[in-house]
CSV table of C-alpha atoms in Angstrom, one decimal:
chain,number,residue,atom,x,y,z
V,212,MET,CA,-1.6,-12.7,17.6
V,213,GLY,CA,-4.0,-15.1,16.0
V,214,ASP,CA,-5.3,-18.5,17.0
V,215,VAL,CA,-2.6,-21.1,18.0
V,216,GLU,CA,-2.9,-24.5,16.1
V,217,GLY,CA,-4.2,-27.1,18.5
V,218,GLN,CA,-4.9,-24.6,21.3
V,219,HIS,CA,-8.1,-23.1,20.1
V,220,VAL,CA,-11.7,-24.1,21.0
V,221,GLY,CA,-13.9,-25.1,18.1
V,222,PRO,CA,-13.0,-24.5,14.4
V,223,LEU,CA,-10.0,-22.4,13.5
V,224,VAL,CA,-11.5,-18.9,12.9
V,225,GLY,CA,-8.6,-16.8,11.7
V,226,HIS,CA,-4.8,-16.6,11.2
V,227,THR,CA,-2.4,-18.8,13.2
V,228,SER,CA,0.2,-16.1,13.5
V,229,THR,CA,0.7,-12.3,13.6
V,230,ILE,CA,-1.3,-10.2,11.2
V,231,THR,CA,1.1,-8.1,9.1
V,232,ALA,CA,-1.1,-6.6,6.4
V,233,LEU,CA,-4.6,-5.1,6.3
V,234,PHE,CA,-6.7,-3.7,3.4
V,235,PHE,CA,-10.3,-2.4,3.4
V,236,HIS,CA,-12.5,-2.2,0.3
V,237,GLY,CA,-16.3,-1.9,0.1
V,238,THR,CA,-17.8,-4.5,2.4
V,239,ARG,CA,-14.7,-6.6,2.8
V,240,VAL,CA,-11.5,-6.5,4.9
V,241,TYR,CA,-8.5,-8.4,3.7
V,242,THR,CA,-5.8,-9.5,6.2
V,243,GLY,CA,-2.4,-11.1,5.6
V,244,SER,CA,-0.2,-12.8,8.2
V,245,THR,CA,3.1,-14.4,8.9
V,246,ASP,CA,1.3,-17.7,8.4
V,247,ALA,CA,1.6,-16.9,4.6
V,248,SER,CA,-2.1,-16.8,4.1
V,249,ILE,CA,-4.7,-14.1,3.1
V,250,ILE,CA,-8.2,-14.1,4.7
V,251,CYS,CA,-11.1,-12.1,3.3
V,252,TRP,CA,-13.7,-11.1,5.9
V,253,GLY,CA,-17.3,-9.8,5.3
V,254,ILE,CA,-17.9,-6.7,7.3
V,255,LYS,CA,-21.7,-7.2,7.6
V,256,SER,CA,-21.6,-10.9,8.3
V,257,THR,CA,-18.3,-10.8,10.2
V,258,GLU,CA,-17.5,-14.1,8.7
V,259,LYS,CA,-14.5,-15.5,6.8
V,260,LEU,CA,-15.4,-15.5,3.1
V,261,PHE,CA,-12.3,-17.3,2.0
V,262,GLN,CA,-8.7,-18.0,3.0
V,263,SER,CA,-6.0,-18.2,0.3
V,264,LYS,CA,-2.6,-19.8,0.4
V,265,GLY,CA,0.2,-19.5,-2.2
V,266,HIS,CA,3.0,-17.4,-0.7
V,267,GLU,CA,6.0,-19.0,1.0
V,268,GLY,CA,6.6,-16.1,3.4
V,269,ALA,CA,4.9,-13.5,5.5
V,270,ILE,CA,2.3,-11.3,3.7
V,271,THR,CA,3.5,-7.7,3.7
V,272,CYS,CA,1.0,-5.8,1.6
V,273,ILE,CA,-2.5,-6.3,0.0
V,274,PHE,CA,-4.5,-4.3,-2.5
V,275,SER,CA,-8.0,-5.1,-3.8
V,276,ASP,CA,-10.6,-3.3,-6.0
V,277,GLY,CA,-13.3,-5.9,-5.9
V,278,THR,CA,-12.4,-7.5,-9.2
V,279,LYS,CA,-9.0,-8.7,-8.2
V,280,THR,CA,-6.8,-8.9,-5.2
V,281,LEU,CA,-3.0,-8.5,-5.2
V,282,SER,CA,-0.6,-9.5,-2.4
V,283,GLY,CA,3.1,-9.1,-1.9
V,284,ALA,CA,5.2,-11.1,0.5
V,285,SER,CA,8.6,-11.6,2.0
V,286,ASP,CA,9.2,-14.4,-0.5
V,287,LYS,CA,9.8,-11.7,-3.2
V,288,THR,CA,6.7,-12.6,-5.1
V,289,ILE,CA,3.4,-10.9,-6.0
V,290,ILE,CA,0.2,-13.0,-6.5
V,291,VAL,CA,-2.9,-11.9,-8.3
V,292,TRP,CA,-6.1,-13.5,-6.9
V,293,SER,CA,-9.6,-13.8,-8.3
V,294,PRO,CA,-12.5,-12.1,-6.4
V,295,ASP,CA,-13.2,-15.4,-4.7
V,296,GLY,CA,-9.5,-16.1,-3.7
V,297,LEU,CA,-8.2,-18.3,-6.5
V,298,LEU,CA,-4.6,-17.9,-7.6
V,299,LEU,CA,-4.5,-16.4,-11.1
V,300,HIS,CA,-0.9,-15.2,-11.6
V,301,ARG,CA,2.4,-15.4,-9.6
V,302,ILE,CA,4.8,-12.6,-10.5
V,303,THR,CA,8.6,-12.6,-9.8
V,304,GLY,CA,11.2,-10.0,-10.4
V,305,HIS,CA,12.0,-8.3,-7.1
V,306,VAL,CA,15.3,-9.4,-5.5
V,307,GLY,CA,13.9,-8.7,-2.0
V,308,GLY,CA,10.7,-8.9,-0.1
V,309,VAL,CA,7.8,-6.9,-1.6
V,310,HIS,CA,6.8,-4.1,0.8
V,311,HIS,CA,4.1,-2.0,-1.0
V,312,ILE,CA,1.5,-2.4,-3.8
V,313,GLN,CA,-0.6,0.2,-5.4
V,314,CYS,CA,-3.0,-0.5,-8.3
V,315,GLY,CA,-4.6,1.5,-11.1
V,316,VAL,CA,-7.0,0.4,-13.8
V,317,SER,CA,-4.6,-1.3,-16.2
V,318,TRP,CA,-1.4,-1.2,-14.2
V,319,PHE,CA,0.0,-1.6,-10.7
V,320,ALA,CA,3.2,-0.7,-8.9
V,321,SER,CA,5.2,-2.6,-6.3
V,322,SER,CA,8.3,-1.7,-4.3
V,323,SER,CA,11.1,-3.5,-2.6
V,324,TYR,CA,13.8,-1.6,-0.8
V,325,GLY,CA,15.1,1.0,-3.3
V,326,THR,CA,13.3,-0.3,-6.4
V,327,ILE,CA,9.8,0.3,-7.8
V,328,PHE,CA,8.4,-1.8,-10.6
V,329,VAL,CA,5.4,-0.7,-12.7
V,330,TRP,CA,3.5,-3.6,-14.2
V,331,GLU,CA,0.9,-3.6,-17.0
V,332,MET,CA,-2.0,-6.0,-16.9
V,333,ILE,CA,-2.8,-7.3,-20.4
V,334,ARG,CA,-6.5,-8.4,-20.7
V,335,ARG,CA,-8.5,-10.5,-23.1
V,336,ASN,CA,-10.9,-8.2,-24.9
V,337,GLU,CA,-13.9,-10.6,-24.9
V,338,THR,CA,-13.8,-11.5,-21.2
V,339,ASP,CA,-11.7,-8.7,-19.6
V,340,GLU,CA,-9.6,-11.6,-18.1
V,341,ILE,CA,-6.0,-10.8,-17.1
V,342,VAL,CA,-4.0,-13.0,-19.4
V,343,ARG,CA,-0.5,-11.6,-18.9
V,344,ILE,CA,1.4,-9.2,-16.7
V,345,LYS,CA,4.4,-7.4,-18.1
V,346,CYS,CA,6.9,-5.1,-16.4
V,347,ARG,CA,6.8,-1.7,-18.1
V,348,GLN,CA,9.1,0.5,-16.0
V,349,ARG,CA,11.7,0.1,-13.3
V,350,LEU,CA,12.3,3.1,-11.0
V,351,THR,CA,15.3,3.3,-8.7
V,352,LEU,CA,16.0,5.6,-5.8
V,353,SER,CA,19.5,7.1,-5.9
V,354,GLN,CA,19.8,6.4,-2.2
V,355,GLY,CA,17.6,5.0,0.6
V,356,ASN,CA,14.6,2.6,0.5
V,357,VAL,CA,10.9,3.1,-0.2
V,358,THR,CA,8.9,3.2,3.0
V,359,ALA,CA,5.5,4.4,1.6
V,360,LEU,CA,3.9,4.3,-1.9
V,361,GLN,CA,0.9,5.9,-3.4
V,362,PHE,CA,-0.3,7.0,-6.8
V,363,SER,CA,-1.9,10.2,-8.1
V,364,GLU,CA,-3.3,10.5,-11.6
V,365,SER,CA,-0.3,9.3,-13.8
V,366,GLU,CA,2.3,9.8,-11.2
V,367,LEU,CA,3.6,7.7,-8.3
V,368,VAL,CA,4.5,9.3,-5.0
V,369,THR,CA,7.0,7.6,-2.7
V,370,GLY,CA,8.3,8.3,0.8
V,371,ASP,CA,11.6,6.9,1.9
V,372,ASN,CA,13.7,6.2,4.9
V,373,MET,CA,15.7,9.5,4.3
V,374,GLY,CA,12.6,11.6,4.9
V,375,TYR,CA,12.0,12.5,1.2
V,376,LEU,CA,8.7,12.6,-0.7
V,377,LYS,CA,9.3,12.0,-4.5
V,378,VAL,CA,6.8,12.3,-7.3
V,379,TRP,CA,7.7,10.0,-10.2
V,380,ASN,CA,6.5,10.4,-13.8
V,381,ILE,CA,5.7,6.8,-14.9
V,382,LYS,CA,6.4,7.3,-18.6
V,383,SER,CA,9.7,9.2,-18.2
V,384,GLU,CA,10.8,7.0,-15.3
V,385,GLU,CA,12.1,10.2,-13.6
V,386,ALA,CA,11.5,11.9,-10.2
V,387,ILE,CA,9.9,15.2,-11.2
V,388,THR,CA,9.6,16.5,-7.6
V,389,SER,CA,11.6,15.8,-4.5
V,390,VAL,CA,10.9,17.3,-1.1
V,391,LYS,CA,12.7,16.8,2.2
V,392,ALA,CA,9.5,16.6,4.3
V,393,HIS,CA,10.7,14.7,7.3
V,394,GLN,CA,13.9,14.4,9.3
V,395,SER,CA,13.7,10.6,9.4
V,396,ALA,CA,11.8,7.8,7.7
V,397,VAL,CA,8.4,8.4,6.2
V,398,THR,CA,6.0,5.8,7.6
V,399,SER,CA,2.7,6.5,5.9
V,400,LEU,CA,1.4,8.6,3.0
V,401,GLN,CA,-1.8,9.5,1.3
V,402,VAL,CA,-2.2,11.8,-1.7
V,403,ASP,CA,-4.8,13.4,-3.9
V,404,ALA,CA,-4.3,15.4,-7.2
V,405,THR,CA,-2.4,18.3,-5.6
V,406,LYS,CA,-1.2,17.4,-2.1
V,407,ALA,CA,0.3,14.7,0.1
V,408,VAL,CA,-0.2,14.1,3.8
V,409,SER,CA,2.6,12.1,5.3
V,410,CYS,CA,3.9,11.1,8.8
V,411,GLY,CA,7.1,9.8,10.1
V,412,MET,CA,9.4,8.6,12.8
V,413,ASP,CA,10.1,12.3,13.6
V,414,MET,CA,6.6,12.5,15.2
V,415,ILE,CA,5.2,15.1,12.8
V,416,VAL,CA,2.5,15.2,10.1
V,417,GLN,CA,3.4,17.1,7.0
V,418,VAL,CA,1.0,18.6,4.3
V,419,THR,CA,3.0,18.9,1.1
V,420,ASP,CA,2.2,20.5,-2.2
V,421,ILE,CA,3.3,17.8,-4.7
V,422,ILE,CA,2.9,20.1,-7.7
V,423,GLN,CA,5.1,23.0,-6.5
V,424,GLY,CA,7.3,20.8,-4.3
V,425,HIS,CA,7.2,22.4,-0.9
V,426,VAL,CA,5.7,21.8,2.6
V,427,LEU,CA,2.5,23.7,3.2
V,428,GLN,CA,2.0,23.0,6.9
V,429,THR,CA,3.6,21.0,9.7
V,430,LEU,CA,1.3,19.4,12.4
V,431,ARG,CA,2.9,18.8,15.8
V,432,GLY,CA,1.6,17.2,18.9
V,433,HIS,CA,2.4,13.6,18.9
V,434,SER,CA,5.1,12.5,21.4
V,435,ALA,CA,6.0,9.2,19.7
V,436,PRO,CA,6.7,8.0,16.1
V,437,ILE,CA,3.6,8.2,13.9
V,438,PHE,CA,2.8,5.0,12.1
V,439,ALA,CA,-0.3,5.8,10.0
V,440,VAL,CA,-2.1,8.8,8.6
V,441,ALA,CA,-5.2,9.3,6.4
V,442,PHE,CA,-7.4,12.2,5.3
V,443,ASP,CA,-10.6,13.1,3.7
V,444,GLN,CA,-12.3,16.5,2.9
V,445,ARG,CA,-13.0,17.2,6.6
V,446,GLN,CA,-10.0,16.0,8.6
V,447,ILE,CA,-6.7,14.3,8.9
V,448,VAL,CA,-6.3,11.3,11.3
V,449,SER,CA,-2.9,10.2,12.6
V,450,PHE,CA,-1.9,7.3,14.9
V,451,SER,CA,1.3,7.0,16.9
V,452,SER,CA,3.1,4.2,18.5
V,453,ASP,CA,2.1,5.2,22.0
V,454,GLY,CA,-1.5,4.4,21.1
V,455,GLU,CA,-2.7,8.0,20.6
V,456,ILE,CA,-5.0,9.0,17.7
V,457,ARG,CA,-5.2,12.6,16.7
V,458,PHE,CA,-7.9,14.3,14.6
V,459,TRP,CA,-6.9,17.5,12.7
V,460,SER,CA,-9.6,19.5,11.0
V,461,TRP,CA,-8.8,21.4,7.8
V,462,GLY,CA,-8.6,25.2,8.2
V,463,ARG,CA,-11.2,27.2,6.4
């Protein structure tokens, strides 16, 4: 829950309220909180590297690639931070809280309820500094809200509260594939070039072919809603609300 102002012993170490966002990159972990701040932690030193404040609401999502950090919050804004936590750009446009952020080399995507914005980062050639951020596309779900967002190559992949996985072509602004993978909300999603692994409130993990548009395999075993899923070349890991973690090895 974080340290409580005035009730901690010694210097304030971390957040003063609930942690609501977490992102890992390289040797750093980034956390966001309902105290409207972001803290960057060094894994090896286990020390706080910096704490940044600029939002006026709870931090809901974080993305970092080492050269920049992006955060979204319930105040409907996105902030781009420098590697050492200085505020570079504040971006507005969403009419609700920003729930997800995914970033590519020259663009990033953000979602709020049923709307996804694709933003282009315009850089100065000499210094590679981000000088301007421009909205390039606006994608809208015909119904439902985005509950998970990932990108694969030149496409975006979304999960929604209706249980659908959709693959969006960024240039055409259209959903080129739509699969009813879950019976209720998709809670977490990871993709590679050909497949998506997703989990949901329906207590199952689905492996979906995002090119052909059909479910390849259903993994059952959890007895509570699954909140997070991730995979690599060896296994899938899923975590449910009853505190259970399951490891699924890929079949040969």
